[in-house]
Amino acid sequence: MADINLKEVTLIVGVVTACYWNSLFCGFVFDDVSAILDNKDLHPSTPLKTLFQNDFWGTPMSEERSHKSYRPLTVLTFRLNYLFSELKPMSYHLLNMIFHAVVSVIFLKVCKLFLDNRSSVIASLLFAVHPIHTEAVTGVVGRAELLSSIFFLAAFLSYTKSKGPDNSIVWTPIALTVVLVAVATLCKEQGITVVGICCVYEVFIAQGYTLPLLCTTAGQFFRGKSSIPFSMLQTLIKLIVLMFSTLLLVVIRVQVIQSQLPVFTRFDNPAAVSPTPTRQLTFNYLLPLNAWLLLNPSELCCDWTMGTIPLIESFLDIRNLATFTFFCFLGALGVFSLRYPGDSSKTVLMALCLMALPFIPASNLFFPVGFVVAERVLYVPSMGFCILVAHGWQKISNKSVLKKLSWVCLSMVIFTHALKTLHRNWDWESEYTLFMSALKVNKNNAKLWNNVGHALENEKNFERALKYFLQATHVQPDDIGAHMNVGRTYKNLNRTKEAEESYMMAKSLMPQIIPGKKYAARIAPNHLNVYINLANLIRANESRLEEADQLYRQAISMRPDFKQAYISRGELLLKMNKPLKAKEAYLKALELDRNNADLWYNLAIVHIELKEPNEALKNFNRALELNPKHKLALFNSAILMQESGEVKLRPEARKRLLSYINEEPQDANGYFNLGMLAMDDKKDSEAEMWMKKAIKLQADFRSALFNLALLYSQTAKELMALPILEELLRYYPDHIKGLILKGDILMNQKKDILGAKKCFEKILEMDPNNVQGKHNLCVVYFEEKDLLKAERCLVETLALAPHEEYIQRHLNIVRDKISSSSFAEQPVSPAGKTSGVGDKIPTENVKEVRSKPRPTQIIKSSDNKSQSKSNKLLGKNTDKETPHKTTKEIKEIEKKRVAALKRLEEIERILNGE
């Protein structure tokens, strides 16, 4: 075996770079979304051991909905990418390109075992540029193929060194081979097939046996005419070790998937559920189809499921001829390679092994898989194809007549393949470009129409998305997912009647329950979402809440481990004012997934409903243990701490709010609540800074504007408060508290009685029974020296609030003035002060908490319910003055009232979020 040199490595790496440089500018598409964007196993907060408990997509292997694809080492490389660049796709694509270059270089070394140097380089170049590899290289999830191939080839190269001098056994390479096989299998399942290639290599290449020789030796042994040669015994020992190791790996793998095959539907692989002979004829036809893709990769498609390849239901189908021709050609090559000795037959044999054995797990011949054709699974089989082509080219080029022509043809193939690969990479730039390119090849696949619709839906282009979803239902009328997509899009377009009809159609297509047969095994788990979607739609109607609950319970009865059904039902039960039952639903969901931060968060919301703030805080903390960057838990737990009134919790509340604004720097609510905390701590300058930042992000931030004005008024900066109040009232002309504060400042500081009068009159226009506004207007009349009007006004005010002692005192003062007809001796100040009495007209001095809509989440409630509760609570908290109490008592009452108001308004904010 010749070693590879630097020039060859440079050439291959350069070609790979030239073909795949544009893949660096592609995004996460298709399966990348599930494996990368939605996979929590990539996050540093997820324990490393979880990678070895979950499948490739982040689903626990123990769950029935798991894909059972166990590739923890591949996921570990994704996690390393996330560590360095989080979810920026360029680094993921760069690492894939590097891995492909590494595979191409190692493949060159393998080729040199069977080909001369020139043919080896050609085979490696063909492999590097072949367009069939774009799915494995440019698609990030294809890294499983790349990593598995590295260790696959390394294991094979290691095994080739297990033959020592005099045909002795060298055990170190064999032990290393077993380890590398295990590693390759932990990257992708097909890695284990390298053991079969090692066995073929040992028997037919290393030992030089041919099939006739093996048959003769075996015949003589069984007839007792001769014993087994020593060299053959050594070969048997090596093969037994390999097979035992393989068996052990298979047993472990079966234990990992808990002896369960993944659940696939007829939409994923129609032939798998077809009767005989349709199933056999179709599966056998897929073999020449895959071979054709290697030979002519002109029409590539990212998805070959559903109706892409029509079933072969008859022996008279013309496609059976392709199957027959393929097997004849394959059989001829097999006979040639096994029957005749020589380097050429050995090369052909190893090429056939590389093509056939790694493809067996994806062939559907022994067990069904979740696809019909997948281009990325041809990554390793294409190695055998490239060796076969290079070997054939070598034979042709050795003939002087065809030498020039062979070079021209080879150059054209490599060049056109490289151009095709470069062009194909752009298809993977976005989901829209990928699926549109697939539709050019195949218009009979409803999944592709659905996926284009999804891509448009993500861009909020619902009208166009609807057209593609509807086309999917026409292509595949019994596609449950397509009808669900139509229903969801109608809902987004606010066409609820059509949405419900589509969901009902999808529901009618669900398999019927068969007594004695497990229902979950006959459906795709995501199809049960039709019950969730339909229930979510109809529960917008308050009169249909029980009907929605029935749908959730139906989904749970069909699949008791359906976590999302419990979550959605918990949400509905909260809306139905059944927090205890909601708590039960969330606890059941937590039994299925205790590492779900969102579930702990939702349970915290339930405890808020149950008025159990301590339990709520514990659950918020649990959510943050699982996901320290859980934005909603950070924000709402900080609010809960702030409202508890415990000074010792304020530093942690501040820390969480700072973390929140670091995650959501454009959310004004984080800055506002930091300002509220600073006001609680009497840090006026800091409070002013945070309030200003909140207003800068959201100019019409009602609460921030009012509380900044209030802060100025409480720190002897009343004149600075006026422009803030003007801004507040420009956005919210009916802001009564703002009008009261403005009127108070105009009377006290600006001596603008007319301006103050307008403020108080406007309050009474909106709320004729507002005690504060009416009392302050009475003071205005007094300042205008209209004592009779002031007296009538105070009498009316006292009728509204007969228990308010300060109004009675002010009325007595006015009557005294009327009786004495002396206005100079005892004036009443605009702020409500009376000389010698010291009474104050109550001005609003509470902090206002704005109802903030939260980001989309699981807990939802109707606005009507929340609003009615909020109005009721706010009605209990009007500002009143109680002069007979001590200043300390007043402050204590005020503090409790403020805390209660903020606490209740925060509950409103939580309930209003959807």
PDB file of C-alpha atoms in Angstrom, residues 334-427:
ATOM      1  CA  GLY A 334     -20.168 -11.004  -8.231  1.00  0.00           C
ATOM      2  CA  VAL A 335     -19.381 -14.230 -10.086  1.00  0.00           C
ATOM      3  CA  PHE A 336     -16.355 -12.639 -11.731  1.00  0.00           C
ATOM      4  CA  SER A 337     -14.968 -11.299  -8.433  1.00  0.00           C
ATOM      5  CA  LEU A 338     -15.563 -14.483  -6.408  1.00  0.00           C
ATOM      6  CA  ARG A 339     -14.637 -17.088  -8.983  1.00  0.00           C
ATOM      7  CA  TYR A 340     -11.443 -15.783 -10.514  1.00  0.00           C
ATOM      8  CA  PRO A 341      -8.214 -14.891  -8.739  1.00  0.00           C
ATOM      9  CA  GLY A 342      -6.271 -11.757  -9.574  1.00  0.00           C
ATOM     10  CA  ASP A 343      -6.050  -8.094  -8.638  1.00  0.00           C
ATOM     11  CA  SER A 344      -8.903  -7.046 -10.899  1.00  0.00           C
ATOM     12  CA  SER A 345     -11.397  -9.461  -9.340  1.00  0.00           C
ATOM     13  CA  LYS A 346     -10.285  -8.391  -5.852  1.00  0.00           C
ATOM     14  CA  THR A 347     -10.840  -4.745  -6.717  1.00  0.00           C
ATOM     15  CA  VAL A 348     -14.292  -5.465  -8.123  1.00  0.00           C
ATOM     16  CA  LEU A 349     -15.192  -7.562  -5.071  1.00  0.00           C
ATOM     17  CA  MET A 350     -14.229  -4.830  -2.601  1.00  0.00           C
ATOM     18  CA  ALA A 351     -16.053  -2.226  -4.693  1.00  0.00           C
ATOM     19  CA  LEU A 352     -19.199  -4.363  -4.626  1.00  0.00           C
ATOM     20  CA  CYS A 353     -18.877  -4.873  -0.872  1.00  0.00           C
ATOM     21  CA  LEU A 354     -18.544  -1.149  -0.266  1.00  0.00           C
ATOM     22  CA  MET A 355     -21.608  -0.557  -2.420  1.00  0.00           C
ATOM     23  CA  ALA A 356     -23.824  -3.289  -1.029  1.00  0.00           C
ATOM     24  CA  LEU A 357     -23.052  -3.946   2.633  1.00  0.00           C
ATOM     25  CA  PRO A 358     -23.337  -0.351   4.004  1.00  0.00           C
ATOM     26  CA  PHE A 359     -26.586   0.018   2.063  1.00  0.00           C
ATOM     27  CA  ILE A 360     -28.260  -3.008   3.659  1.00  0.00           C
ATOM     28  CA  PRO A 361     -29.656  -1.106   6.728  1.00  0.00           C
ATOM     29  CA  ALA A 362     -31.388   1.347   4.377  1.00  0.00           C
ATOM     30  CA  SER A 363     -32.504  -1.204   1.786  1.00  0.00           C
ATOM     31  CA  ASN A 364     -35.884  -2.113   3.382  1.00  0.00           C
ATOM     32  CA  LEU A 365     -35.039  -5.733   2.621  1.00  0.00           C
ATOM     33  CA  PHE A 366     -34.710  -6.860   6.250  1.00  0.00           C
ATOM     34  CA  PHE A 367     -36.725  -4.252   8.149  1.00  0.00           C
ATOM     35  CA  PRO A 368     -38.698  -1.169   7.077  1.00  0.00           C
ATOM     36  CA  VAL A 369     -37.155   2.275   7.331  1.00  0.00           C
ATOM     37  CA  GLY A 370     -38.770   5.703   7.409  1.00  0.00           C
ATOM     38  CA  PHE A 371     -37.978   6.650   3.827  1.00  0.00           C
ATOM     39  CA  VAL A 372     -38.122   5.307   0.303  1.00  0.00           C
ATOM     40  CA  VAL A 373     -34.901   6.782  -1.046  1.00  0.00           C
ATOM     41  CA  ALA A 374     -32.465   9.005   0.830  1.00  0.00           C
ATOM     42  CA  GLU A 375     -29.507  10.431  -1.027  1.00  0.00           C
ATOM     43  CA  ARG A 376     -27.369  10.814   2.080  1.00  0.00           C
ATOM     44  CA  VAL A 377     -27.374   7.065   2.788  1.00  0.00           C
ATOM     45  CA  LEU A 378     -25.519   6.617  -0.513  1.00  0.00           C
ATOM     46  CA  TYR A 379     -22.487   8.399   0.917  1.00  0.00           C
ATOM     47  CA  VAL A 380     -20.542   5.211   1.785  1.00  0.00           C
ATOM     48  CA  PRO A 381     -21.939   3.068  -1.076  1.00  0.00           C
ATOM     49  CA  SER A 382     -20.712   5.722  -3.498  1.00  0.00           C
ATOM     50  CA  MET A 383     -17.157   4.802  -2.433  1.00  0.00           C
ATOM     51  CA  GLY A 384     -17.561   1.389  -3.987  1.00  0.00           C
ATOM     52  CA  PHE A 385     -19.107   2.983  -7.064  1.00  0.00           C
ATOM     53  CA  CYS A 386     -16.140   5.381  -7.437  1.00  0.00           C
ATOM     54  CA  ILE A 387     -13.659   2.502  -7.090  1.00  0.00           C
ATOM     55  CA  LEU A 388     -15.547   0.557  -9.750  1.00  0.00           C
ATOM     56  CA  VAL A 389     -15.578   3.548 -12.132  1.00  0.00           C
ATOM     57  CA  ALA A 390     -11.876   4.297 -11.538  1.00  0.00           C
ATOM     58  CA  HIS A 391     -10.990   0.649 -12.090  1.00  0.00           C
ATOM     59  CA  GLY A 392     -12.989   0.531 -15.325  1.00  0.00           C
ATOM     60  CA  TRP A 393     -11.382   3.775 -16.468  1.00  0.00           C
ATOM     61  CA  GLN A 394      -7.958   2.279 -15.704  1.00  0.00           C
ATOM     62  CA  LYS A 395      -8.703  -0.715 -17.924  1.00  0.00           C
ATOM     63  CA  ILE A 396      -9.919   1.498 -20.776  1.00  0.00           C
ATOM     64  CA  SER A 397      -7.095   4.043 -20.565  1.00  0.00           C
ATOM     65  CA  ASN A 398      -4.483   1.297 -20.802  1.00  0.00           C
ATOM     66  CA  LYS A 399      -5.591   0.749 -24.388  1.00  0.00           C
ATOM     67  CA  SER A 400      -3.765   3.259 -26.566  1.00  0.00           C
ATOM     68  CA  VAL A 401      -6.718   3.705 -28.917  1.00  0.00           C
ATOM     69  CA  LEU A 402      -9.049   4.870 -26.133  1.00  0.00           C
ATOM     70  CA  LYS A 403      -6.512   6.588 -23.898  1.00  0.00           C
ATOM     71  CA  LYS A 404      -7.189  10.183 -25.024  1.00  0.00           C
ATOM     72  CA  LEU A 405     -10.925   9.644 -25.174  1.00  0.00           C
ATOM     73  CA  SER A 406     -10.944   8.157 -21.683  1.00  0.00           C
ATOM     74  CA  TRP A 407      -9.119  11.212 -20.323  1.00  0.00           C
ATOM     75  CA  VAL A 408     -11.515  13.583 -22.057  1.00  0.00           C
ATOM     76  CA  CYS A 409     -14.540  11.710 -20.733  1.00  0.00           C
ATOM     77  CA  LEU A 410     -13.099  11.526 -17.216  1.00  0.00           C
ATOM     78  CA  SER A 411     -12.299  15.240 -17.186  1.00  0.00           C
ATOM     79  CA  MET A 412     -15.817  16.059 -18.340  1.00  0.00           C
ATOM     80  CA  VAL A 413     -17.386  13.844 -15.672  1.00  0.00           C
ATOM     81  CA  ILE A 414     -15.332  15.366 -12.852  1.00  0.00           C
ATOM     82  CA  PHE A 415     -15.898  18.918 -14.104  1.00  0.00           C
ATOM     83  CA  THR A 416     -19.665  18.541 -14.652  1.00  0.00           C
ATOM     84  CA  HIS A 417     -20.078  16.768 -11.314  1.00  0.00           C
ATOM     85  CA  ALA A 418     -18.216  19.591  -9.566  1.00  0.00           C
ATOM     86  CA  LEU A 419     -20.423  22.206 -11.252  1.00  0.00           C
ATOM     87  CA  LYS A 420     -23.556  20.241 -10.380  1.00  0.00           C
ATOM     88  CA  THR A 421     -22.450  20.019  -6.735  1.00  0.00           C
ATOM     89  CA  LEU A 422     -21.688  23.727  -6.589  1.00  0.00           C
ATOM     90  CA  HIS A 423     -25.082  24.548  -8.072  1.00  0.00           C
ATOM     91  CA  ARG A 424     -26.900  22.010  -5.918  1.00  0.00           C
ATOM     92  CA  ASN A 425     -25.500  23.620  -2.747  1.00  0.00           C
ATOM     93  CA  TRP A 426     -27.541  26.754  -3.420  1.00  0.00           C
ATOM     94  CA  ASP A 427     -30.692  24.654  -3.228  1.00  0.00           C
TER      95      ASP A 427
END
